[in-house]
Each structure stands twice: as structure tokens, then as C-alpha cells.
Short mmCIF file of C-alpha atoms in Angstrom, two decimals:
data_model
loop_
_atom_site.label_atom_id
_atom_site.label_comp_id
_atom_site.label_asym_id
_atom_site.label_seq_id
_atom_site.Cartn_x
_atom_site.Cartn_y
_atom_site.Cartn_z
CA MET A 5 9.20 -52.12 -54.53
CA THR A 6 9.26 -55.20 -56.66
CA LYS A 7 6.30 -57.49 -56.99
CA ASN A 8 8.23 -60.48 -55.61
CA LEU A 9 9.51 -58.59 -52.58
CA LEU A 10 6.15 -56.97 -51.91
CA THR A 11 4.36 -60.31 -52.14
CA ALA A 12 6.80 -61.87 -49.71
CA ILE A 13 6.26 -59.08 -47.21
CA CYS A 14 2.50 -58.93 -47.55
CA SER A 15 2.15 -62.68 -47.04
CA ALA A 16 3.31 -62.01 -43.48
CA LEU A 17 1.98 -58.50 -42.95
CA MET A 18 -0.66 -56.13 -44.22
CA ILE A 19 1.24 -52.90 -44.65
CA LEU A 20 -0.54 -49.67 -43.81
CA ILE A 21 1.67 -46.79 -44.81
CA SER A 22 1.16 -43.17 -43.81
CA GLY A 23 3.20 -40.66 -45.78
CA GLN A 24 5.38 -41.18 -48.82
CA VAL A 25 8.85 -42.66 -48.58
CA PHE A 26 11.16 -44.24 -51.09
CA ALA A 27 14.42 -46.16 -51.06
CA GLN A 28 17.61 -46.25 -53.07
CA THR A 29 17.51 -46.37 -56.82
CA SER A 30 20.28 -46.96 -59.33
CA ALA A 31 19.12 -43.89 -61.28
CA LYS A 32 21.47 -41.03 -60.37
CA ALA A 33 21.36 -37.44 -61.58
CA GLY A 34 24.00 -36.85 -64.23
CA GLU A 35 24.33 -40.50 -65.21
CA ILE A 36 22.97 -42.35 -68.24
CA ALA A 37 19.41 -43.52 -67.57
CA PRO A 38 18.88 -47.28 -67.21
CA GLU A 39 16.96 -48.96 -70.02
CA ILE A 40 13.16 -48.68 -70.05
CA HIS A 41 11.63 -51.99 -71.10
CA ILE A 42 7.92 -52.02 -72.00
CA THR A 43 5.83 -55.12 -72.65
CA ASP A 44 2.45 -53.40 -73.12
CA TRP A 45 1.31 -49.90 -74.14
CA ILE A 46 -2.09 -49.45 -72.48
CA GLU A 47 -3.47 -45.90 -72.38
CA ASN A 48 -2.81 -42.65 -74.29
CA VAL A 49 -0.50 -44.56 -76.60
CA PRO A 50 1.58 -42.25 -78.88
CA ASP A 51 2.03 -42.85 -82.58
CA ASP A 52 5.79 -42.76 -82.06
CA LYS A 53 6.84 -45.36 -79.46
CA ASP A 54 10.54 -44.69 -79.91
CA LEU A 55 11.77 -43.12 -76.65
CA ARG A 56 15.09 -42.03 -78.11
CA GLY A 57 15.47 -38.26 -78.41
CA LYS A 58 12.54 -37.64 -76.06
CA TYR A 59 12.35 -35.81 -72.75
CA ILE A 60 10.76 -38.34 -70.38
CA VAL A 61 8.95 -37.98 -67.06
CA LEU A 62 9.11 -41.57 -65.86
CA GLU A 63 6.62 -42.41 -63.11
CA PHE A 64 6.76 -45.78 -61.31
CA TRP A 65 3.34 -46.68 -59.91
CA ALA A 66 1.02 -49.59 -59.10
CA THR A 67 -2.72 -50.10 -58.76
CA TRP A 68 -2.37 -50.98 -55.05
CA CYS A 69 -0.24 -47.91 -54.20
CA GLY A 70 -2.28 -45.14 -52.55
CA PRO A 71 0.40 -42.42 -52.79
CA CYS A 72 0.78 -43.27 -56.50
CA ILE A 73 -2.93 -42.77 -57.16
CA ALA A 74 -2.99 -39.63 -55.02
CA ALA A 75 -0.24 -38.13 -57.19
CA VAL A 76 -2.16 -38.56 -60.46
CA PRO A 77 -4.01 -35.18 -60.39
CA HIS A 78 -0.74 -33.35 -59.69
CA MET A 79 1.01 -35.12 -62.57
CA ASN A 80 -1.95 -34.38 -64.84
CA GLU A 81 -1.68 -30.68 -64.01
CA LEU A 82 2.03 -30.64 -64.81
CA GLN A 83 1.37 -32.38 -68.11
CA LYS A 84 -1.28 -29.81 -68.96
CA GLU A 85 1.17 -26.96 -68.32
CA PHE A 86 4.33 -28.52 -69.70
CA ASN A 87 3.68 -30.37 -72.93
CA SER A 88 5.29 -30.82 -76.32
CA SER A 89 5.61 -33.53 -78.93
CA ASP A 90 9.03 -34.57 -77.66
CA LEU A 91 8.01 -34.71 -73.97
CA TYR A 92 6.58 -38.02 -72.78
CA TYR A 93 4.94 -38.55 -69.40
CA LEU A 94 5.34 -42.29 -68.92
CA SER A 95 3.53 -44.08 -66.06
CA ILE A 96 4.96 -47.57 -65.73
CA SER A 97 3.78 -50.52 -63.63
CA ASP A 98 4.78 -54.18 -63.65
CA GLU A 99 1.23 -55.51 -63.29
CA PRO A 100 -1.06 -57.37 -65.73
CA VAL A 101 -2.82 -55.27 -68.35
CA GLU A 102 -6.31 -56.32 -67.21
CA LYS A 103 -5.63 -55.20 -63.64
CA ILE A 104 -4.33 -51.82 -64.78
CA LYS A 105 -7.30 -51.27 -67.10
CA ARG A 106 -9.70 -51.74 -64.18
CA THR A 107 -7.97 -48.92 -62.31
CA LEU A 108 -7.99 -46.72 -65.42
CA LYS A 109 -11.79 -46.95 -65.45
CA ARG A 110 -11.81 -45.05 -62.15
CA VAL A 111 -8.62 -42.97 -62.20
CA ASP A 112 -8.01 -40.47 -65.01
CA PHE A 113 -4.41 -40.75 -66.20
CA LYS A 114 -3.38 -38.16 -68.82
CA SER A 115 0.04 -39.78 -69.12
CA ILE A 116 1.09 -42.67 -71.32
CA VAL A 117 0.30 -45.75 -69.24
CA VAL A 118 2.49 -48.78 -69.83
CA THR A 119 3.57 -51.92 -68.05
CA ASP A 120 6.65 -54.12 -68.01
CA GLN A 121 5.33 -57.48 -66.90
CA THR A 122 8.86 -58.88 -66.89
CA GLY A 123 9.78 -56.47 -64.07
CA GLN A 124 13.05 -55.67 -65.85
CA THR A 125 12.57 -51.89 -65.79
CA HIS A 126 11.97 -51.97 -62.04
CA LYS A 127 15.18 -53.99 -61.64
CA ASN A 128 17.09 -51.60 -63.90
CA TYR A 129 16.04 -48.61 -61.80
CA GLY A 130 16.24 -50.48 -58.49
CA ASP A 131 18.99 -52.66 -57.07
CA LYS A 132 19.37 -54.68 -60.31
CA VAL A 133 18.15 -57.82 -58.49
CA GLU A 134 14.90 -57.29 -56.58
CA GLY A 135 14.06 -53.95 -58.11
CA LEU A 136 12.61 -50.82 -56.50
CA GLN A 137 12.06 -51.09 -52.77
CA ALA A 138 9.28 -48.50 -52.67
CA ILE A 139 7.08 -46.43 -54.95
CA PRO A 140 5.99 -43.90 -56.17
CA LEU A 141 9.22 -42.79 -57.79
CA THR A 142 9.70 -40.13 -60.47
CA VAL A 143 12.72 -39.89 -62.77
CA LEU A 144 13.36 -37.07 -65.26
CA ILE A 145 15.37 -38.12 -68.32
CA ASP A 146 16.56 -35.63 -70.93
CA ASN A 147 16.56 -36.07 -74.70
CA LYS A 148 20.14 -37.33 -74.63
CA GLY A 149 19.26 -40.17 -72.26
CA PHE A 150 20.72 -38.69 -69.05
CA VAL A 151 18.98 -38.69 -65.65
CA LYS A 152 18.37 -35.12 -64.55
CA TRP A 153 16.31 -35.49 -61.39
CA VAL A 154 14.98 -38.24 -59.10
CA GLY A 155 12.35 -37.88 -56.39
CA LEU A 156 8.74 -38.17 -55.33
CA PRO A 157 5.95 -36.97 -57.65
CA THR A 158 4.85 -34.50 -54.96
CA GLN A 159 8.33 -32.95 -55.06
CA LEU A 160 8.18 -32.47 -58.83
CA THR A 161 7.35 -28.75 -58.88
CA ARG A 162 6.79 -26.38 -61.78
CA LYS A 163 10.27 -24.96 -61.21
CA VAL A 164 11.85 -28.41 -61.37
CA MET A 165 10.00 -29.10 -64.62
CA ALA A 166 10.96 -25.72 -66.09
CA ASP A 167 14.62 -26.25 -65.18
CA PHE A 168 14.49 -29.77 -66.59
CA LEU A 169 13.18 -28.63 -69.94
CA GLU A 170 15.71 -25.79 -70.06
CA ASP A 171 18.53 -28.23 -69.28
CA LYS A 172 19.36 -26.42 -66.02
CA ASN A 173 19.29 -29.60 -63.95
CA ASP A 174 22.72 -31.19 -64.01
CA ALA A 175 24.81 -33.73 -62.13
CA THR A 176 25.73 -31.17 -59.46
CA ARG A 177 22.13 -31.19 -58.26
CA THR A 178 21.76 -33.68 -55.43
CA SER A 179 18.76 -35.90 -56.08
CA THR A 180 16.01 -36.11 -53.49
CA VAL A 181 16.58 -39.86 -53.34
CA GLU A 182 20.12 -39.31 -52.10
CA ARG A 183 18.99 -36.68 -49.60
CA LYS A 184 16.26 -38.98 -48.25
CA LYS A 185 14.28 -36.30 -46.45
CA LEU A 186 11.84 -38.39 -44.41
CA ASN A 187 9.13 -37.34 -42.01
CA SER A 188 10.30 -39.66 -39.23
CA THR A 189 13.60 -39.61 -37.38
CA GLU A 190 14.15 -43.28 -38.17
CA SER A 191 14.55 -44.81 -41.60
CA PRO A 192 11.35 -46.62 -42.67
CA LYS A 193 13.46 -49.45 -43.96
CA LYS A 194 15.13 -49.88 -40.55
CA GLU A 195 11.81 -49.56 -38.76
CA PHE A 196 10.28 -52.17 -41.02
CA SER A 197 13.29 -54.49 -40.74
CA ASP A 198 12.82 -54.58 -36.98
CA ILE A 199 9.50 -56.38 -37.25
CA MET A 200 10.83 -58.56 -40.05
CA THR A 201 13.79 -59.51 -37.87
CA LEU A 202 11.38 -60.45 -35.11
CA LEU A 203 9.28 -62.51 -37.51
CA GLN A 204 12.32 -64.37 -38.80
CA ASP A 205 13.76 -65.06 -35.35
CA LYS A 206 12.78 -68.70 -34.76
CA ASN A 207 14.21 -68.55 -31.25
CA THR A 208 11.51 -66.06 -30.25
CA PRO A 209 8.12 -67.62 -31.04
CA TYR A 210 6.31 -65.21 -28.67
CA TYR A 211 6.96 -61.56 -27.93
CA PHE A 212 4.91 -58.74 -26.37
CA ASN A 213 6.13 -55.24 -25.63
CA LEU A 214 3.97 -52.18 -24.88
CA GLN A 215 5.66 -48.88 -24.10
CA GLU A 216 4.49 -45.31 -23.82
CA SER A 217 5.62 -43.49 -26.96
CA GLU A 218 7.67 -40.31 -27.06
CA VAL A 219 6.27 -39.27 -30.44
CA ALA A 220 3.31 -36.89 -30.67
CA LYS A 221 1.55 -38.67 -33.52
CA LYS A 222 1.21 -42.11 -35.06
CA SER A 223 3.80 -43.07 -37.61
CA LYS A 224 3.98 -46.55 -39.10
CA MET A 225 1.78 -49.56 -38.51
CA ALA A 226 2.04 -53.16 -39.65
CA VAL A 227 -0.63 -55.67 -38.66
CA GLY A 228 -0.42 -59.27 -39.77
CA MET A 229 -1.73 -62.71 -38.91
CA LYS A 230 1.01 -63.34 -36.34
CA ALA A 231 2.72 -60.03 -35.67
CA ILE A 232 2.02 -56.37 -34.93
CA ASP A 233 4.24 -53.29 -35.01
CA MET A 234 2.59 -49.99 -34.06
CA LYS A 235 4.31 -46.74 -33.12
CA GLY A 236 2.72 -43.61 -31.68
CA TYR A 237 -0.85 -44.90 -31.45
CA THR A 238 -3.46 -43.99 -28.85
CA LEU A 239 -5.13 -46.74 -26.85
CA GLU A 240 -8.35 -46.13 -28.79
CA GLU A 241 -6.51 -46.57 -32.08
CA ILE A 242 -4.81 -49.77 -30.93
CA PHE A 243 -8.09 -51.32 -29.85
CA GLU A 244 -9.75 -50.21 -33.09
CA GLN A 245 -7.08 -51.36 -35.54
CA VAL A 246 -6.02 -54.56 -33.79
CA LEU A 247 -9.10 -55.70 -31.89
CA SER A 248 -11.73 -54.29 -34.30
CA ILE A 249 -13.46 -52.25 -31.58
CA ASN A 250 -14.72 -49.02 -33.10
CA LYS A 251 -13.25 -46.13 -31.13
CA GLN A 252 -16.63 -44.42 -31.23
CA ASN A 253 -17.89 -47.31 -29.11
CA LEU A 254 -14.90 -47.33 -26.77
CA LYS A 255 -14.40 -45.39 -23.55
CA VAL A 256 -10.95 -45.18 -22.00
CA PRO A 257 -9.87 -43.57 -18.71
CA ASP A 258 -9.13 -39.85 -19.02
CA ALA A 259 -5.59 -40.44 -17.76
CA LEU A 260 -4.85 -42.63 -20.79
CA LYS A 261 -6.89 -40.84 -23.43
CA ASP A 262 -4.12 -38.59 -24.78
CA LYS A 263 -1.21 -40.97 -24.29
CA ARG A 264 0.41 -42.75 -27.22
CA PHE A 265 2.00 -46.16 -27.23
CA ASN A 266 4.40 -48.37 -29.17
CA LEU A 267 3.27 -51.98 -29.47
CA MET A 268 5.31 -54.87 -30.82
CA TYR A 269 3.80 -58.34 -30.72
CA LYS A 270 4.53 -61.74 -32.19
CA ASN A 271 2.85 -65.09 -31.63
CA SER A 272 3.97 -67.80 -34.04
CA ASN A 273 2.40 -70.46 -31.81
CA ASP A 274 -1.07 -69.72 -33.20
CA ASP A 275 -2.28 -70.00 -36.80
CA ALA A 276 -3.94 -66.57 -36.62
CA LEU A 277 -3.88 -63.45 -34.49
CA ASN A 278 -5.22 -64.40 -31.06
CA LYS A 279 -7.22 -61.27 -30.27
CA ILE A 280 -8.53 -62.58 -26.96
CA GLU A 281 -5.04 -63.33 -25.66
CA LEU A 282 -3.67 -60.02 -26.94
CA GLU A 283 -6.49 -58.03 -25.38
CA GLN A 284 -5.82 -59.69 -22.02
CA LYS A 285 -2.13 -58.80 -22.27
CA LEU A 286 -2.99 -55.17 -23.01
CA LEU A 287 -5.47 -54.95 -20.12
CA ILE A 288 -3.04 -56.51 -17.64
CA GLU A 289 -0.15 -54.33 -18.80
CA LEU A 290 -2.25 -51.17 -18.39
CA GLY A 291 -4.02 -52.27 -15.22
CA LEU A 292 -7.50 -52.12 -16.75
CA THR A 293 -10.73 -54.09 -16.77
CA LYS A 294 -13.35 -54.18 -19.53
CA LYS A 295 -17.09 -53.61 -19.22
CA ILE A 296 -19.46 -54.30 -22.14
CA GLU A 297 -22.89 -52.78 -22.76
CA VAL A 298 -25.13 -53.46 -25.80
CA ILE A 299 -26.37 -50.32 -27.60
CA GLN A 300 -28.16 -49.41 -30.89
CA VAL A 301 -26.22 -47.57 -33.60
CA LYS A 302 -27.12 -46.35 -37.10
CA GLY A 303 -25.23 -47.82 -40.03
CA TYR A 304 -25.64 -49.51 -43.42
CA GLU A 305 -26.37 -53.02 -44.58
CA VAL A 306 -24.66 -53.76 -47.88
CA SER A 307 -25.79 -56.27 -50.49
CA VAL A 308 -24.80 -57.14 -54.06
CA LYS A 309 -27.22 -55.52 -56.50
CA ASP A 310 -25.27 -55.83 -59.77
CA SER A 311 -22.55 -58.51 -59.70
CA SER A 312 -21.45 -57.59 -63.25
CA LEU A 313 -19.73 -54.48 -61.80
CA LEU A 314 -17.59 -56.61 -59.51
CA GLU A 315 -14.36 -57.83 -61.09
CA LYS A 316 -12.22 -60.46 -59.42
CA THR A 317 -8.73 -59.30 -58.53
CA MET A 318 -5.71 -60.31 -60.58
CA ALA A 319 -3.29 -60.11 -57.63
CA GLU A 320 -0.96 -62.93 -56.72
CA LYS A 321 -2.03 -65.50 -54.14
CA GLY A 322 -1.43 -64.32 -50.58
CA PHE A 323 -1.20 -60.63 -51.56
CA THR A 324 -3.47 -58.11 -49.85
CA ALA A 325 -2.92 -54.40 -49.36
CA LYS A 326 -4.72 -51.33 -48.04
CA SER A 327 -3.35 -47.91 -48.92
CA ASP A 328 -4.56 -44.32 -48.59
CA ALA A 329 -4.75 -41.95 -51.55
CA ASP A 330 -5.77 -38.58 -50.08
CA ASN A 331 -9.55 -38.83 -49.69
CA LYS A 332 -9.68 -42.37 -51.06
CA THR A 333 -8.66 -45.78 -49.78
CA LEU A 334 -7.39 -48.53 -52.08
CA PHE A 335 -8.19 -52.12 -51.17
CA THR A 336 -6.31 -54.81 -53.11
CA SER A 337 -7.47 -58.45 -52.97
CA TYR A 338 -10.08 -57.79 -50.26
CA THR A 339 -13.38 -59.57 -49.80
CA ILE A 340 -16.48 -57.38 -49.60
CA LYS A 341 -16.83 -58.13 -45.89
CA ASN A 342 -13.21 -57.29 -45.08
CA THR A 343 -13.46 -54.07 -47.07
CA LEU A 344 -16.56 -53.01 -45.16
CA ASP A 345 -14.93 -53.91 -41.84
CA GLU A 346 -12.01 -51.61 -42.62
CA ILE A 347 -14.32 -48.85 -43.86
CA SER A 348 -16.29 -49.05 -40.61
CA LYS A 349 -13.08 -48.52 -38.62
CA ASP A 350 -12.05 -45.49 -40.64
CA ILE A 351 -15.34 -43.61 -40.58
CA ALA A 352 -16.83 -44.91 -37.31
CA VAL A 353 -20.08 -45.91 -39.04
CA PRO A 354 -20.90 -49.63 -39.30
CA PHE A 355 -21.11 -51.05 -42.83
CA ARG A 356 -22.08 -54.72 -42.78
CA PHE A 357 -22.29 -57.22 -45.62
CA SER A 358 -25.46 -59.27 -45.87
CA GLY A 359 -23.98 -61.94 -48.18
CA ASP A 360 -21.28 -64.59 -47.91
CA ASP A 361 -19.15 -63.84 -51.00
CA LYS A 362 -15.54 -64.75 -50.19
CA THR A 363 -14.15 -63.69 -53.57
CA GLN A 364 -11.33 -61.12 -53.50
CA TYR A 365 -11.74 -57.83 -55.34
CA ASP A 366 -9.98 -54.47 -55.75
CA PHE A 367 -11.84 -51.40 -54.51
CA ILE A 368 -11.23 -47.63 -54.58
CA ILE A 369 -13.46 -46.03 -51.95
CA ASN A 370 -13.99 -42.31 -51.30
CA ASN A 371 -13.93 -42.17 -47.48
CA THR A 372 -14.70 -38.50 -46.86
CA SER A 373 -18.22 -39.24 -45.61
CA ALA A 374 -20.77 -42.02 -45.29
CA ALA A 375 -22.60 -40.64 -48.34
CA GLU A 376 -19.43 -40.79 -50.46
CA ILE A 377 -18.79 -44.35 -49.30
CA VAL A 378 -22.31 -45.33 -50.28
CA SER A 379 -21.74 -43.75 -53.71
CA SER A 380 -18.40 -45.55 -54.15
CA LEU A 381 -19.96 -48.90 -53.22
CA LYS A 382 -22.75 -48.28 -55.72
CA SER A 383 -20.20 -47.97 -58.52
CA TYR A 384 -19.20 -51.57 -57.76
CA GLY A 385 -22.78 -52.81 -57.86
CA LEU A 386 -23.15 -52.80 -54.07
CA GLU A 387 -26.26 -51.31 -52.49
CA ALA A 388 -26.06 -49.78 -49.00
CA THR A 389 -29.31 -49.49 -47.05
CA ALA A 390 -29.57 -47.48 -43.83
CA LYS A 391 -30.19 -49.72 -40.86
CA SER A 392 -29.84 -49.82 -37.08
CA PHE A 393 -27.53 -52.40 -35.55
CA ARG A 394 -27.02 -53.71 -32.06
CA THR A 395 -23.41 -53.26 -31.10
CA GLU A 396 -21.21 -53.38 -28.05
CA GLN A 397 -20.18 -50.29 -26.10
CA VAL A 398 -16.85 -51.07 -24.42
CA GLU A 399 -15.66 -49.21 -21.35
CA LEU A 400 -12.14 -49.62 -19.97
CA LYS A 401 -11.71 -48.90 -16.25
CA SER A 402 -8.82 -48.98 -13.84
CA ALA A 403 -8.60 -52.33 -12.10
CA LYS A 404 -7.57 -50.66 -8.84
#
């Protein structure tokens, strides 16, 4: 996905992606590899920067991409097992050097880390205009400059690497990009274009549609300032993600507890998401009423202890992203408060910011437990102190 396209999308939506998917690329097995253009060599820089005559494992990644970061240990293991002087593992981004270096402080790349700040390499391997529509993406290039394999880093197995280095991969092998084996029955591009079509339809300033879902688990979710697209979510998850009501503090009727819903919503009449209006629509549609009770819960109050460990984001204006990387969550261009709000949703333990810093930062947070979150926050100079908070217990009841 190119920086320009991603920025355009994220200005309207905050994309939360579960699973790894990728779109078409101009790199085809058996064809000559597109040119690799590098503006900056950043980490593990080789003495010989000439890529000609080298076997290359080309990995497209970005600091904001959770699946990219999650794939790093796997790629490191492959590099440890398959290595030689004429084999280059090349991890390429299109981001500023300073932004990449901040991630390298926290993520151990064994590969050669480079960037092409012109975005030309992404265009060469993408649609030639906008670039790659989604990452991560891995391309194997032999020492004669031919593409041998294209796919996800998780699909790059030891056998694929062994075949690649023995020149057994040839043009008769269908690339995983062309096969497009996706987890869902619907193309993610088509699913995403639906909400984009709704956003761009000026003749429909307001839209609300809630339907019981036929899928057994949640798939994709997009939540923005003026639009929502959720598929396969429980009522608890909808209230938590959209209305910021922690599902641990939410009671729903037993008859609705295991049901999943698809929600599509747009309201371009308001400057921001009208949570009160949306909640009322949900309650009316489901025939429910809401009862609120104040209770005490244990959580953490977070304050800035060492501001020198906080580094302002280098992302473009209007760009924010949250992405999962196995047991970690990546926050790009988030304020401390917004980061803690999202953490609280994920782990069902309140983390609240005691300050008023509205600066945007990038965070990588281990979300496996409250203790790991506290440790991650500490690495950014943030101190979390155990504290009890008064919070609302919400109970949804049938209106009949």
C-alpha cells in the first residue's frame, strides 16, 4: 500500500485489520524483477551495495504495519538458517530514516534495512502508479534478476527457500499473489470499497444498517470519524469498539450474547462520530433499554516520568493507524490518552492518563497482560500506578 493511498484512506478511517492479506503486484514469477531503488541504507549495511548477481529476499514493510513487525522473527530465523555472501535479505520501507530508526530500537531486524523515500520501488512492484495496495509482501529474486516467488512472509517456508536457492522455483509455479488465498469468502478490497463507496456517495449523507451476521467470527472492521463498517461482531464488541464501553462493564441479554452482527453507518452531517445518536439507533433497532450503575474497578493511572524517551511521530498529517503484531499492538500517530483508551478496550483494565499532552507518538505495546503493558509503557518513560477508578456498569435490557 502506498503512502499516498494509505494516507488518503486513513484520513477518513482508522483501519483495524485482522489477518494478513495482500493485493496485486506487478512482480510475477518467471519475469524480470522490477528495479529496486534505494535512497537510504539504514541497518546491517553490507560492504557491497551492488545488488546485481545477488539472490535477494525482498521484504516490503512499514513501521505502522503490525503483520510486518510480527513477521520479523520468522524472517530472522530463515536468515539464520539460509545465509551466504551472495544472499541478501532486504527489508524496504518508503518512510523517513528517523522514523524507521525509532522502530529499530525496539524490533530486532537481522536483515538489511533500507528505505526508498521516493516511493519508486513500491510503484515498480505495485501498479506502477499508486504502488502496492497492501503489505507485507515478500519477493524472491534470483542472481540473474528473475522473480522466483511472490507471497506473504508467513508463507515463505524452509522448503520454498531451499527450492529458491537451488533454482527449483520457476515460472510454472503459480505465485501466492495470483492464487490470492484469503481467509474470508469476500475480497478485502471489495469489502473495503463498499464503505469507501458509501463515504464518497454525496447523495447519501446518512446511512444506518444493522443485520444479524451469518459468519461465526469477526472479520474486518473500519471505524472513522463519520463512518463505521463492522462484520461479524458481537453486541459487546460493537459497544466496546464504537461506544468505548468496556465489555467487562457491559451486560447484554442472554438471547443476544452469542449473536454476531454486521453494522454499516455513515453520518456526514456531523463533524465527528455522534456516539449518543448511534447508541440510540442501536438500542431502538434491537429493542433494548440501557441502565447505568456506578462501580469501583482496579486499573492504572499513567503519568510522564521521563519525557526524553518519548519521540514525536514523523507521520504525515491526518495519518493514524492501529495494527496488531501477534502479542503486540502498534500505535502510529496516537496521543498518550488515545493509546491508553485503546489499550483499556483490548485488555479490559482501565489505563488512564493523568496529563494533557496532545502530542502524537508511535508506540509498540506488549498487550499479553497488564504487567507487560506497564513494562512497555515504562520503556517510553510512562509510569503506571495501580489505582481504583469509579466507572459505569452498563446493563442492556429488553424494552418489552
